[in-house]
PDB file of C-alpha atoms and ligand atoms in Angstrom:
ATOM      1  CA  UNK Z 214      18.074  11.659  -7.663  1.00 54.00           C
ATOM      2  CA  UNK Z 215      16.150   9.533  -5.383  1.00 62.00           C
ATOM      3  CA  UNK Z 216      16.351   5.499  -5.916  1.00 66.00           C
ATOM      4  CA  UNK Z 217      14.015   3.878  -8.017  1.00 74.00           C
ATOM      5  CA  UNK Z 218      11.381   1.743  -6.614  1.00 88.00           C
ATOM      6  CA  UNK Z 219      11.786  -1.886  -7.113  1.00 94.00           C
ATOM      7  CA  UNK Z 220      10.041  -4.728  -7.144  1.00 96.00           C
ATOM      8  CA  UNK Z 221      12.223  -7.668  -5.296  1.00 97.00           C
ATOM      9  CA  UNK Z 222      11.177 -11.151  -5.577  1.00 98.00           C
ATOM     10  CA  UNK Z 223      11.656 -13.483  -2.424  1.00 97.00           C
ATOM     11  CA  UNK Z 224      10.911 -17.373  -3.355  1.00 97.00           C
ATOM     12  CA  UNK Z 225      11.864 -20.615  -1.483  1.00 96.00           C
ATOM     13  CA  UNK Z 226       9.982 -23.393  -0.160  1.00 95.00           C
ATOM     14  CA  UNK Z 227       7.866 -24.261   3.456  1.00 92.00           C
ATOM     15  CA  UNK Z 228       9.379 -22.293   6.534  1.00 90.00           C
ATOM     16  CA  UNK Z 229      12.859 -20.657   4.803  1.00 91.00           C
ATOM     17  CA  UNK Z 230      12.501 -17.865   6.326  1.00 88.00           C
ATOM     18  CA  UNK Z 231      10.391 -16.065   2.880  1.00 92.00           C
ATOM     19  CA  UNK Z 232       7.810 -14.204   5.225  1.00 91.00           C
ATOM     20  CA  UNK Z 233      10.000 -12.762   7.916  1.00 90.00           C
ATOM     21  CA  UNK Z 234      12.591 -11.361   5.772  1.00 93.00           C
ATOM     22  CA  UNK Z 235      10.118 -10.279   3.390  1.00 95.00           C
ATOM     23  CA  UNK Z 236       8.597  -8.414   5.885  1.00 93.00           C
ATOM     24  CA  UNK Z 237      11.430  -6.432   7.443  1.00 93.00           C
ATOM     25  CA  UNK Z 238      13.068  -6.211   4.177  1.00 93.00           C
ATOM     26  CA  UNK Z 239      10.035  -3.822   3.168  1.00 94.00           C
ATOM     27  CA  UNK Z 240      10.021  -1.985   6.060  1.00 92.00           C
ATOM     28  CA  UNK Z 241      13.580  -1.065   6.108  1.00 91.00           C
ATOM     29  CA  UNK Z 242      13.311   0.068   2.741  1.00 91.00           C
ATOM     30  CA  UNK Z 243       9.541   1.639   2.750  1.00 91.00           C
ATOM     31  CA  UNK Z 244       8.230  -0.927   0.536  1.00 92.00           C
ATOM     32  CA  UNK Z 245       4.949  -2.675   0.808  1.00 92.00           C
ATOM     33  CA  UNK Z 246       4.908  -6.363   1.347  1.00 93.00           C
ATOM     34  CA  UNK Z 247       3.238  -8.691  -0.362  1.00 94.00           C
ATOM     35  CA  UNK Z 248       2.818 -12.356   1.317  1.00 96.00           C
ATOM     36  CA  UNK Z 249       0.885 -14.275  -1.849  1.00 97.00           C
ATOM     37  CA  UNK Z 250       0.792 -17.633   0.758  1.00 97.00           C
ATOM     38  CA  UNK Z 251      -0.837 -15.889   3.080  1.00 97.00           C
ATOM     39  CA  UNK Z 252      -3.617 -15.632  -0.454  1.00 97.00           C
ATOM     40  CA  UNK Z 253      -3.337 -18.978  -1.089  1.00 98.00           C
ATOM     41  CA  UNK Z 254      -4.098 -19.733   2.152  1.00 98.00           C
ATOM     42  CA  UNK Z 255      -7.269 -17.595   2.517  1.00 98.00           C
ATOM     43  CA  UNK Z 256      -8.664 -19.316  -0.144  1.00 98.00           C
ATOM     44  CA  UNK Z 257      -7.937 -22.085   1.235  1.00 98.00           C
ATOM     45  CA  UNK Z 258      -9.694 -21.292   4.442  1.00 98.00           C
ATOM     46  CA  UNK Z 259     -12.807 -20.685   1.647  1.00 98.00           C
ATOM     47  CA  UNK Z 260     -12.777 -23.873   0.146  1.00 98.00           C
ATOM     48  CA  UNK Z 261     -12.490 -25.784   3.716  1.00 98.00           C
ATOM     49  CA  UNK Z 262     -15.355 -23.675   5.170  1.00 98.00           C
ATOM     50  CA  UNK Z 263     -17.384 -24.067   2.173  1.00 98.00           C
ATOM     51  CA  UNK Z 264     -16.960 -27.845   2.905  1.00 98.00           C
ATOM     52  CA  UNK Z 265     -15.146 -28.248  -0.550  1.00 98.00           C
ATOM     53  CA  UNK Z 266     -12.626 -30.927  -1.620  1.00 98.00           C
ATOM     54  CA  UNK Z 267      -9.192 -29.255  -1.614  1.00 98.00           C
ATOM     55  CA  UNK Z 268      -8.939 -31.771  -5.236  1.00 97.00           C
ATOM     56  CA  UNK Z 269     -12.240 -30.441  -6.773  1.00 98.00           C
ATOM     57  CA  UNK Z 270     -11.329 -27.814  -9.209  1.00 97.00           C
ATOM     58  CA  UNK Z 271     -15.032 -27.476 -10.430  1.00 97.00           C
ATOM     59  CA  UNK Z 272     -16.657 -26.253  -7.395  1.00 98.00           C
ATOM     60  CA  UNK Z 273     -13.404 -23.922  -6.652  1.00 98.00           C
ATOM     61  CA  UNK Z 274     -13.786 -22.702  -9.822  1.00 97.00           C
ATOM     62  CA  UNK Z 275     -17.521 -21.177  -9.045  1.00 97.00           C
ATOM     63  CA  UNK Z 276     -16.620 -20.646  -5.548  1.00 98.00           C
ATOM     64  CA  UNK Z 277     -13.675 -18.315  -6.478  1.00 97.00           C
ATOM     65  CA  UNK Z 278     -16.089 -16.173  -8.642  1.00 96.00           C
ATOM     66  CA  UNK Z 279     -17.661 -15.090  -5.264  1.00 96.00           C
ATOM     67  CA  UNK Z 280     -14.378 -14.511  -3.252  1.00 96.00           C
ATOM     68  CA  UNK Z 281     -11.910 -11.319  -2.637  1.00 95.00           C
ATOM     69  CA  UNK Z 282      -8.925 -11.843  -1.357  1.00 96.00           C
ATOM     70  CA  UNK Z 283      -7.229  -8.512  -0.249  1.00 93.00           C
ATOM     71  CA  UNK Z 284      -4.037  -7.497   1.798  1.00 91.00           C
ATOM     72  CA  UNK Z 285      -4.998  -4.414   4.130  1.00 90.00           C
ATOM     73  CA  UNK Z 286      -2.278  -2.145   5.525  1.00 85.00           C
ATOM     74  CA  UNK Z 287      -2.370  -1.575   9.690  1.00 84.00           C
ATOM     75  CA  UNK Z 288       0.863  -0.002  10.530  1.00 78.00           C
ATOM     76  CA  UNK Z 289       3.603  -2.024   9.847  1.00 74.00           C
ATOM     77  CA  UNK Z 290       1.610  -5.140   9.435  1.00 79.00           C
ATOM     78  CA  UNK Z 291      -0.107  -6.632   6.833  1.00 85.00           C
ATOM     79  CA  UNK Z 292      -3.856  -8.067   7.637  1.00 91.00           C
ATOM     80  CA  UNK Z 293      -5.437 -10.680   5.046  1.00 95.00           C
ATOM     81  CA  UNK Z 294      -9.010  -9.948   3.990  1.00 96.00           C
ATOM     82  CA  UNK Z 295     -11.379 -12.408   2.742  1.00 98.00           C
ATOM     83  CA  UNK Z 296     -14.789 -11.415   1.292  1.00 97.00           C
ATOM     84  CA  UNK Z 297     -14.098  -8.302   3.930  1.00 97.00           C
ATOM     85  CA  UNK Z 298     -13.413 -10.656   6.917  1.00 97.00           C
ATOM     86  CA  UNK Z 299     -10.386 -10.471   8.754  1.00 97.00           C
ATOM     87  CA  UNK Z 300      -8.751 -14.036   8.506  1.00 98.00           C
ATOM     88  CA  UNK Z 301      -5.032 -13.504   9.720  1.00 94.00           C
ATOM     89  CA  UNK Z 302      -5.135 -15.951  12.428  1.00 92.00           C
ATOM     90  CA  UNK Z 303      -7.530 -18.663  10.645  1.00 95.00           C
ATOM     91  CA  UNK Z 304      -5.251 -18.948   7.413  1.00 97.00           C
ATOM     92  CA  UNK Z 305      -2.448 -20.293   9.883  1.00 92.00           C
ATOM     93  CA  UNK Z 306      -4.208 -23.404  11.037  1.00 91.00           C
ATOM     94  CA  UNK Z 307      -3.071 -26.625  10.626  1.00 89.00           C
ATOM     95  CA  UNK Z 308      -6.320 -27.618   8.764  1.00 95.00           C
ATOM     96  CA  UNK Z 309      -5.225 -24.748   6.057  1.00 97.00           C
ATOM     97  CA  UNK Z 310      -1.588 -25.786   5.965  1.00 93.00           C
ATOM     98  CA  UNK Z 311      -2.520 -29.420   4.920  1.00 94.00           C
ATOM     99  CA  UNK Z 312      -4.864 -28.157   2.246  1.00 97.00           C
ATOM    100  CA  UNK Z 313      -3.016 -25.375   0.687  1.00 97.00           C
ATOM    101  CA  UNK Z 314      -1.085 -27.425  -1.589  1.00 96.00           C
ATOM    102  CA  UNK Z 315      -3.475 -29.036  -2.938  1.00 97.00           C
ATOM    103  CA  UNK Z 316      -5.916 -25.768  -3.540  1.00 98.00           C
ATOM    104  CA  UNK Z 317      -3.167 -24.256  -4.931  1.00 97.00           C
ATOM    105  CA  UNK Z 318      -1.933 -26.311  -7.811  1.00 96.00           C
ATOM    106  CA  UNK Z 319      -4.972 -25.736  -9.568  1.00 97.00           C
ATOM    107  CA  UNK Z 320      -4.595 -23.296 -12.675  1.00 96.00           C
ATOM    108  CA  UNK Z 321      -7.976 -21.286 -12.156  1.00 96.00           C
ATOM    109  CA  UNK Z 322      -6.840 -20.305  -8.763  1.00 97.00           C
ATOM    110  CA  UNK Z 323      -3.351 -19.615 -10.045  1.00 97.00           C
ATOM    111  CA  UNK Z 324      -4.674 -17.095 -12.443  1.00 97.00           C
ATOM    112  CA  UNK Z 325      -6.807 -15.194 -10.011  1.00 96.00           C
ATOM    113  CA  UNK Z 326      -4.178 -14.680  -7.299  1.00 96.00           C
ATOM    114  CA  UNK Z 327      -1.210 -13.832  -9.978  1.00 97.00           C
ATOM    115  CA  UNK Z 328      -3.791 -11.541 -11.561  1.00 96.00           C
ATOM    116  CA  UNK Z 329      -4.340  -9.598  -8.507  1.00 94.00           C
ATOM    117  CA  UNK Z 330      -0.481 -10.072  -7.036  1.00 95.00           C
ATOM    118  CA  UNK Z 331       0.458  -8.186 -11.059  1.00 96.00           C
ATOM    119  CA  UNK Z 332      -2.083  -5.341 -10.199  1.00 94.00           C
ATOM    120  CA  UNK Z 333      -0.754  -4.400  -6.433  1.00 92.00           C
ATOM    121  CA  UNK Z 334       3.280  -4.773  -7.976  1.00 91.00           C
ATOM    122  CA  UNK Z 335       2.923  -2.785 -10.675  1.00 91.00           C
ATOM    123  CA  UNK Z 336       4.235   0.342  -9.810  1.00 89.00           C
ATOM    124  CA  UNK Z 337       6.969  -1.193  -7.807  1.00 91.00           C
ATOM    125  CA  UNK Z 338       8.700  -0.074  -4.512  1.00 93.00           C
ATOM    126  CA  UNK Z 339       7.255  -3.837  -3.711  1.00 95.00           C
ATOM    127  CA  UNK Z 340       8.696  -6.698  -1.892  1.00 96.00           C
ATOM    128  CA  UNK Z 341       6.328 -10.098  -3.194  1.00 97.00           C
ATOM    129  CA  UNK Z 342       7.166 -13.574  -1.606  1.00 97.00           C
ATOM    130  CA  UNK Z 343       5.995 -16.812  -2.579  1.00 97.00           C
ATOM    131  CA  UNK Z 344       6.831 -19.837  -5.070  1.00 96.00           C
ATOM    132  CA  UNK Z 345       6.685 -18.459  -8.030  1.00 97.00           C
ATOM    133  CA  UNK Z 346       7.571 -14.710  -7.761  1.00 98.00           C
ATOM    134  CA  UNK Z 347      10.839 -14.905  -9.854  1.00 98.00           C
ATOM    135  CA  UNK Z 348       9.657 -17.221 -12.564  1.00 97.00           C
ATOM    136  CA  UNK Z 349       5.830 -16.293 -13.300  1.00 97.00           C
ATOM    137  CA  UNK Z 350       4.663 -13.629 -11.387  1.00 98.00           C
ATOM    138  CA  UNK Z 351       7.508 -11.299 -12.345  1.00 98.00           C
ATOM    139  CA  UNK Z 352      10.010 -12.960 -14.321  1.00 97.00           C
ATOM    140  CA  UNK Z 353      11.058  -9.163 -14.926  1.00 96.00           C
ATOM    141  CA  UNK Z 354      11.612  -8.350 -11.185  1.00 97.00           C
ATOM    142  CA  UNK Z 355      14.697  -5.906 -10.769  1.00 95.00           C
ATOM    143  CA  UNK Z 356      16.061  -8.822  -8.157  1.00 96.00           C
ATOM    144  CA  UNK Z 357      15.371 -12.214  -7.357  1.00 97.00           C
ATOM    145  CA  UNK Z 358      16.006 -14.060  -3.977  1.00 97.00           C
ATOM    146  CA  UNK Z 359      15.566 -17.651  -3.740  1.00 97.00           C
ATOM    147  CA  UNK Z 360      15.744 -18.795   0.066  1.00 96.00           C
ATOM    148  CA  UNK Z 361      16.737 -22.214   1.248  1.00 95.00           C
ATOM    149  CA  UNK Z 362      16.896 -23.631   4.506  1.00 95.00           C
ATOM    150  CA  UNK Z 363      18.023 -27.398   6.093  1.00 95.00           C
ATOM    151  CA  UNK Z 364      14.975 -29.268   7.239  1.00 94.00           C
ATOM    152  CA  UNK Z 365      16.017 -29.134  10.823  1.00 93.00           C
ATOM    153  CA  UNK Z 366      15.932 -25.745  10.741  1.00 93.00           C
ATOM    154  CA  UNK Z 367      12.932 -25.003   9.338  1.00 93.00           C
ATOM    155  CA  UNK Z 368      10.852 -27.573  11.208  1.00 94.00           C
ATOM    156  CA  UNK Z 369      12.315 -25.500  14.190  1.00 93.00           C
ATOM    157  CA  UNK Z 370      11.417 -22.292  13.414  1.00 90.00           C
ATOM    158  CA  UNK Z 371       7.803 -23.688  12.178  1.00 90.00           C
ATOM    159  CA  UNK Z 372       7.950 -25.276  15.756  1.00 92.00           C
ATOM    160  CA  UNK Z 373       8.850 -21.435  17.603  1.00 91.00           C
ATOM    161  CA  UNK Z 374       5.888 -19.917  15.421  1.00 87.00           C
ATOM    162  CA  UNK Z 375       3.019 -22.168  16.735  1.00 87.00           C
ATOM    163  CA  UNK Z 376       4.530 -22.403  20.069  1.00 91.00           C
ATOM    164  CA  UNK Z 377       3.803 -18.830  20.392  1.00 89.00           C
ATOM    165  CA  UNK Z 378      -0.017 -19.120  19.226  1.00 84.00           C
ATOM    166  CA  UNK Z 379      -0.291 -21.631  21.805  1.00 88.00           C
ATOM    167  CA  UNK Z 380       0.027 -24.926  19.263  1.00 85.00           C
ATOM    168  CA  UNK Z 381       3.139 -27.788  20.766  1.00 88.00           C
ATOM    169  CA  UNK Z 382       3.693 -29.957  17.543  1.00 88.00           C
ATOM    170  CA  UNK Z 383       6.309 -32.742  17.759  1.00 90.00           C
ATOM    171  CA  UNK Z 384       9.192 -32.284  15.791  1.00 93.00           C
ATOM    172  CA  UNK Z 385       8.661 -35.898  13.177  1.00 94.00           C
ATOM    173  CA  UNK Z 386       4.947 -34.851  12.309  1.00 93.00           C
ATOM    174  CA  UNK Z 387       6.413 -30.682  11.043  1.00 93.00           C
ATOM    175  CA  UNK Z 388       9.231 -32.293   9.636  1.00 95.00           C
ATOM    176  CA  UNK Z 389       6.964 -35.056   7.643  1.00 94.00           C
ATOM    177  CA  UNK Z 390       4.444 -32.158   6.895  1.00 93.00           C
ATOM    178  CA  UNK Z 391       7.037 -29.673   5.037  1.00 94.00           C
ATOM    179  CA  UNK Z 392       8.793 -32.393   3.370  1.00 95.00           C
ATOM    180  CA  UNK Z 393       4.786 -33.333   1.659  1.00 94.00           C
ATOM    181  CA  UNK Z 394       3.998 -29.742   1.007  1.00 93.00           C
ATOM    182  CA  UNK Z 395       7.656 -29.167  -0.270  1.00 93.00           C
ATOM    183  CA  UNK Z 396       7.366 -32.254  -2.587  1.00 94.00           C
ATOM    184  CA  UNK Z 397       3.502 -31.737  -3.850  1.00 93.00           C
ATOM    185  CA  UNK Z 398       4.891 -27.262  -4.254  1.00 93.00           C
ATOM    186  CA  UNK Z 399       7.643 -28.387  -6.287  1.00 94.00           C
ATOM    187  CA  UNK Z 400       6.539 -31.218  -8.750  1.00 95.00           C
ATOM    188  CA  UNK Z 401       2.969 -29.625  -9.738  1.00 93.00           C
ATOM    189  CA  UNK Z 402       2.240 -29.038 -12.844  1.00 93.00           C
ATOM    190  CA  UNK Z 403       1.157 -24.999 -13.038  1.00 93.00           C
ATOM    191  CA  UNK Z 404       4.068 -22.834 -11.867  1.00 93.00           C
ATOM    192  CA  UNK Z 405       6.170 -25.322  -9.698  1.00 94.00           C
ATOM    193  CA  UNK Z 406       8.584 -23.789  -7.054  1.00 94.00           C
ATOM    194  CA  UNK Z 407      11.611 -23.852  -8.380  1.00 94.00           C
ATOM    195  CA  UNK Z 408      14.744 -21.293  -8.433  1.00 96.00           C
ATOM    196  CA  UNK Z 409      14.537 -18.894 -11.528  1.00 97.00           C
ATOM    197  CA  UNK Z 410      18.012 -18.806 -13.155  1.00 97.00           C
ATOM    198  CA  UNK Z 411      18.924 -15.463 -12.125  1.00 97.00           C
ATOM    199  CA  UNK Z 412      17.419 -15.691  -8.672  1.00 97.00           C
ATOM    200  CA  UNK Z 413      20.203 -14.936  -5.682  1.00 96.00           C
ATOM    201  CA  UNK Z 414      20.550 -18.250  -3.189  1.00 96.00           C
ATOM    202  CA  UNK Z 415      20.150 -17.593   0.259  1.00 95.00           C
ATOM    203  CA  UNK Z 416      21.087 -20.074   2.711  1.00 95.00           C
ATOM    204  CA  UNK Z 417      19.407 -19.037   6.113  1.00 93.00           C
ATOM    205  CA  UNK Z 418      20.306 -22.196   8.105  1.00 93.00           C
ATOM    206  CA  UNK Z 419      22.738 -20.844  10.068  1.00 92.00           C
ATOM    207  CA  UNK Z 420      21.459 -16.985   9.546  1.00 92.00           C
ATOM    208  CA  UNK Z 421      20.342 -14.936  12.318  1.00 90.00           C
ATOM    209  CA  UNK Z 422      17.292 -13.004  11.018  1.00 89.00           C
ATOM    210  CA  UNK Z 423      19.535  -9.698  10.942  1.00 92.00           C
ATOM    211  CA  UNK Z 424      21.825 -10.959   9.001  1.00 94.00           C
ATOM    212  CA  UNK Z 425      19.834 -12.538   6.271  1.00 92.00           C
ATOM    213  CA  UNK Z 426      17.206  -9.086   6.096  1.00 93.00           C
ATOM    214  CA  UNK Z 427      21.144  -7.229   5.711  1.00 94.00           C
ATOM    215  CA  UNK Z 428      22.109  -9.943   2.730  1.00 93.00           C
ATOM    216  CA  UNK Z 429      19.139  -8.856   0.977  1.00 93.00           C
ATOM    217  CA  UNK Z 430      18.743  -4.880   1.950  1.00 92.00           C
ATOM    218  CA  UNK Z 431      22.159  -4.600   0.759  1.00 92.00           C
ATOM    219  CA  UNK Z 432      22.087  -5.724  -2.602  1.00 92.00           C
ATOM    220  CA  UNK Z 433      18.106  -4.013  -3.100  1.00 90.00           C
ATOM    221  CA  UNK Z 434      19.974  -0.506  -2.387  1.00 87.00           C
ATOM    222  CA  UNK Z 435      23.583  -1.735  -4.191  1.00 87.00           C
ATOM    223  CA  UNK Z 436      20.363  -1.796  -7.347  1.00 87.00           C
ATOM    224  CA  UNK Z 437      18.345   1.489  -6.448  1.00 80.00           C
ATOM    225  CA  UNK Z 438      21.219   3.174  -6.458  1.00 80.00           C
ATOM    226  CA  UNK Z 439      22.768   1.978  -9.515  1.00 75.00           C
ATOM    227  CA  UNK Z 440      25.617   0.623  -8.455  1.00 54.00           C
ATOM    228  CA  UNK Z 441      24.409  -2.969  -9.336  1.00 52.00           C
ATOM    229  CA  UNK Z 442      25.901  -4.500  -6.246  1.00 49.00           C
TER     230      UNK Z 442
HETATM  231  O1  CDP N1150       4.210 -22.098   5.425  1.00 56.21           O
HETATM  232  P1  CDP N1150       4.942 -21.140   4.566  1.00 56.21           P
HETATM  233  O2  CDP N1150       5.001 -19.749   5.124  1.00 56.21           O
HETATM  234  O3  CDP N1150       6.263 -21.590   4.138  1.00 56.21           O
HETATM  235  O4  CDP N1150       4.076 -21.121   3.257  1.00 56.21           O
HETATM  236  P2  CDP N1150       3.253 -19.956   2.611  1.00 56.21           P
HETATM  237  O5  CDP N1150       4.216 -19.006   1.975  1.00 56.21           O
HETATM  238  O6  CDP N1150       2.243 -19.421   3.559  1.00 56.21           O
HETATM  239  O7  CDP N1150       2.507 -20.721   1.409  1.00 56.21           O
HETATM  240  C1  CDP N1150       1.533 -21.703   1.675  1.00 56.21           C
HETATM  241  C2  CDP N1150       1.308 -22.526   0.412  1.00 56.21           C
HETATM  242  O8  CDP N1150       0.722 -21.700  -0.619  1.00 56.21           O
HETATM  243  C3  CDP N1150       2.536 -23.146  -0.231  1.00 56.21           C
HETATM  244  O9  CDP N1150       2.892 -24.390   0.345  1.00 56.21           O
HETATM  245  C4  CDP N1150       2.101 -23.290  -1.697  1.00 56.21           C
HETATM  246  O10 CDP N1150       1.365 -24.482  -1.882  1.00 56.21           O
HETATM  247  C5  CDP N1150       1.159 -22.117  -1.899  1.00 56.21           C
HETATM  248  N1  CDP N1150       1.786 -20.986  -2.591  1.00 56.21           N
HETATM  249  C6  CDP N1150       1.888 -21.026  -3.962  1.00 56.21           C
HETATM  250  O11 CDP N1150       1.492 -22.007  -4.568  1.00 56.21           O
HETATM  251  N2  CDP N1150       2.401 -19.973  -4.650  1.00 56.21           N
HETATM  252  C7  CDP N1150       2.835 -18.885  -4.018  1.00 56.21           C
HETATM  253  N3  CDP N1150       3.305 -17.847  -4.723  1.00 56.21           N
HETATM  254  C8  CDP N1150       2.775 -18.828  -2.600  1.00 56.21           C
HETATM  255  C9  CDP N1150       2.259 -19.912  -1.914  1.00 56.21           C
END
C-alpha cells in the first residue's frame, strides 16, 4: 500500500527557518510546497505599487477584487505570480517586509489568501507554511510543526539571505525589524501566530538545515506509514 498523502503544517514566526525546511521537506517527500508569506507578500507588493496605505482596508478591499495571486511550479522551485507577473524577487524587498504586517492583519485579505491556500491543499501530499497553518488554515492537518528560533539566530540567517541578493543590513536594524513584525504577527486580531496545541516545537537555533528537514521528514513518513511516529 503506498503512503497516504498528507498535508503537514509548518508555522513559526519571522526568519525560523519555515521556508527552507518547508521547501526541502516537500521535495524529499514529492510534495508541493506552499509558501502563503510569499502571498501575503505579493499583495503586499500590490498595495505599495498601487500607492495604497498598508492601514487602509477600504481601498485593499477593491484593489484585491482585481488581483491573482498564484504559486507556479518551475522544477523544484516555486515562482509567485501576481496578476500573471512574475514577482519572486520584488516580494523580498525591504519596502514589502515593513508593510506585510500591516496588509496582512486585515480580515478581507485573510479570507482571500486562506480561500485559495484551502483550494491548492485539498487533496493533500502538501507541505503549507505560514502563521496560521495549524490553527486556521488547517486545523485538521495530519501534522503540525511549529518552528522557533533565538533572535540572534534568525537576524543572522535574515542577514546571509540578503547578503546574497546583494543587500548588507546591520545586525540592530534586522534584529529591531523581526522583533516589530513578530510583535504586530502575533497580537493581531484575525488569526494571530501562535502555536496550535498539537503543533510539534522545533527549536532550529542550533540546527543545521539537515538536521531540522530530518526532524520533520521523519515523523511525516513515521505518519504515512502508519506507524504514528
Ligand atoms: O520573512 P519571513 O519568511 O519569516 O516571513 P514570511 O513567511 O514571508 O511572511 C511575511 C509576513 O506575511 C508575516 O510577517 C505575516 O505578517 C504574514 N503572513 C501571515 O499573516 N500569515 C501567513 N500564513 C503567512 C504570512
Amino acid at each position: 500500500m503506498s503512503p497516504r498523502k498528507l498535508v503537514i503544517a509548518i508555522d513559526g514566526p519571522a526568519a525560523s527557518g519555515k521556508s527552507t525546511t518547508a521547501r526541502l521537506v516537500a521535495e524529499a517527500l514529492g510534495y508541493v510546497h506552499i509558501d502563503t508569506g510569499a502571498m501575503y507578500r505579493a499583495v503586499t507588493l500590490k498595495v505599495l505599487r498601487a500607492g495604497i496605505r498598508p492601514s487602509d482596508g477600504e481601498r485593499i478591499e477593491r484593489l484585491l477584487a482585481t488581483t491573482h495571486v498564484a504559486l507556479r511550479r518551475e522544477g523544484k522551485a516555486t515562482r509567485v505570480v501576481l496578476d500573471g507577473e512574475d514577482v519572486n524577487a520584488e516580494i523580498r524587498s525591504p519596502e514589502v517586509t515593513r508593510a506585510v504586517s500591516m496588509v496582512s492583519r486585515h480580515k478581507i485579505v485573510r479570507e482571500a489568501m486562506v480561500r485559495e491556500q484551502r483550494r491548492m491543499g485539498s487533496e493533500g501530499g502538501i507541505v503549507l507554511e505560514g502563521r496560521d497553518i495549524g490553527t486556521v488554515v488547517f486545523p485538521d492537518a495530519d501534522l503540525k510543526f511549529f518552528m522557533i528560533a533565538g533572535i540572534e539566530a534568525r537576524a543572522r540567517r535574515r542577514r546571509e539571505e540578503l547578503e546574497a541578493r546583494g543587500i548588507s543590513p546591520d545586525m540592530d536594524g534586522l534584529i529591531e525589524e523581526i522583533r516589530e513584525r513578530d510583535s504586530q504577527d502575533s497580537t493581531r486580531e484575525e488569526s494571530p501566530l501562535r502555536k496550535a496545541e498539537d503543533a510539534i516545537e522545533v527549536d532550529t537555533s542550533d540546527l543545521t538545515i539537515e538536521e531540522q528537514v530530518r526532524v520533520v521528514v521523519e515523523k511525516v513518513r513515521g505518519v504515512a506509514e502508519g506507524t504514528g511516529a
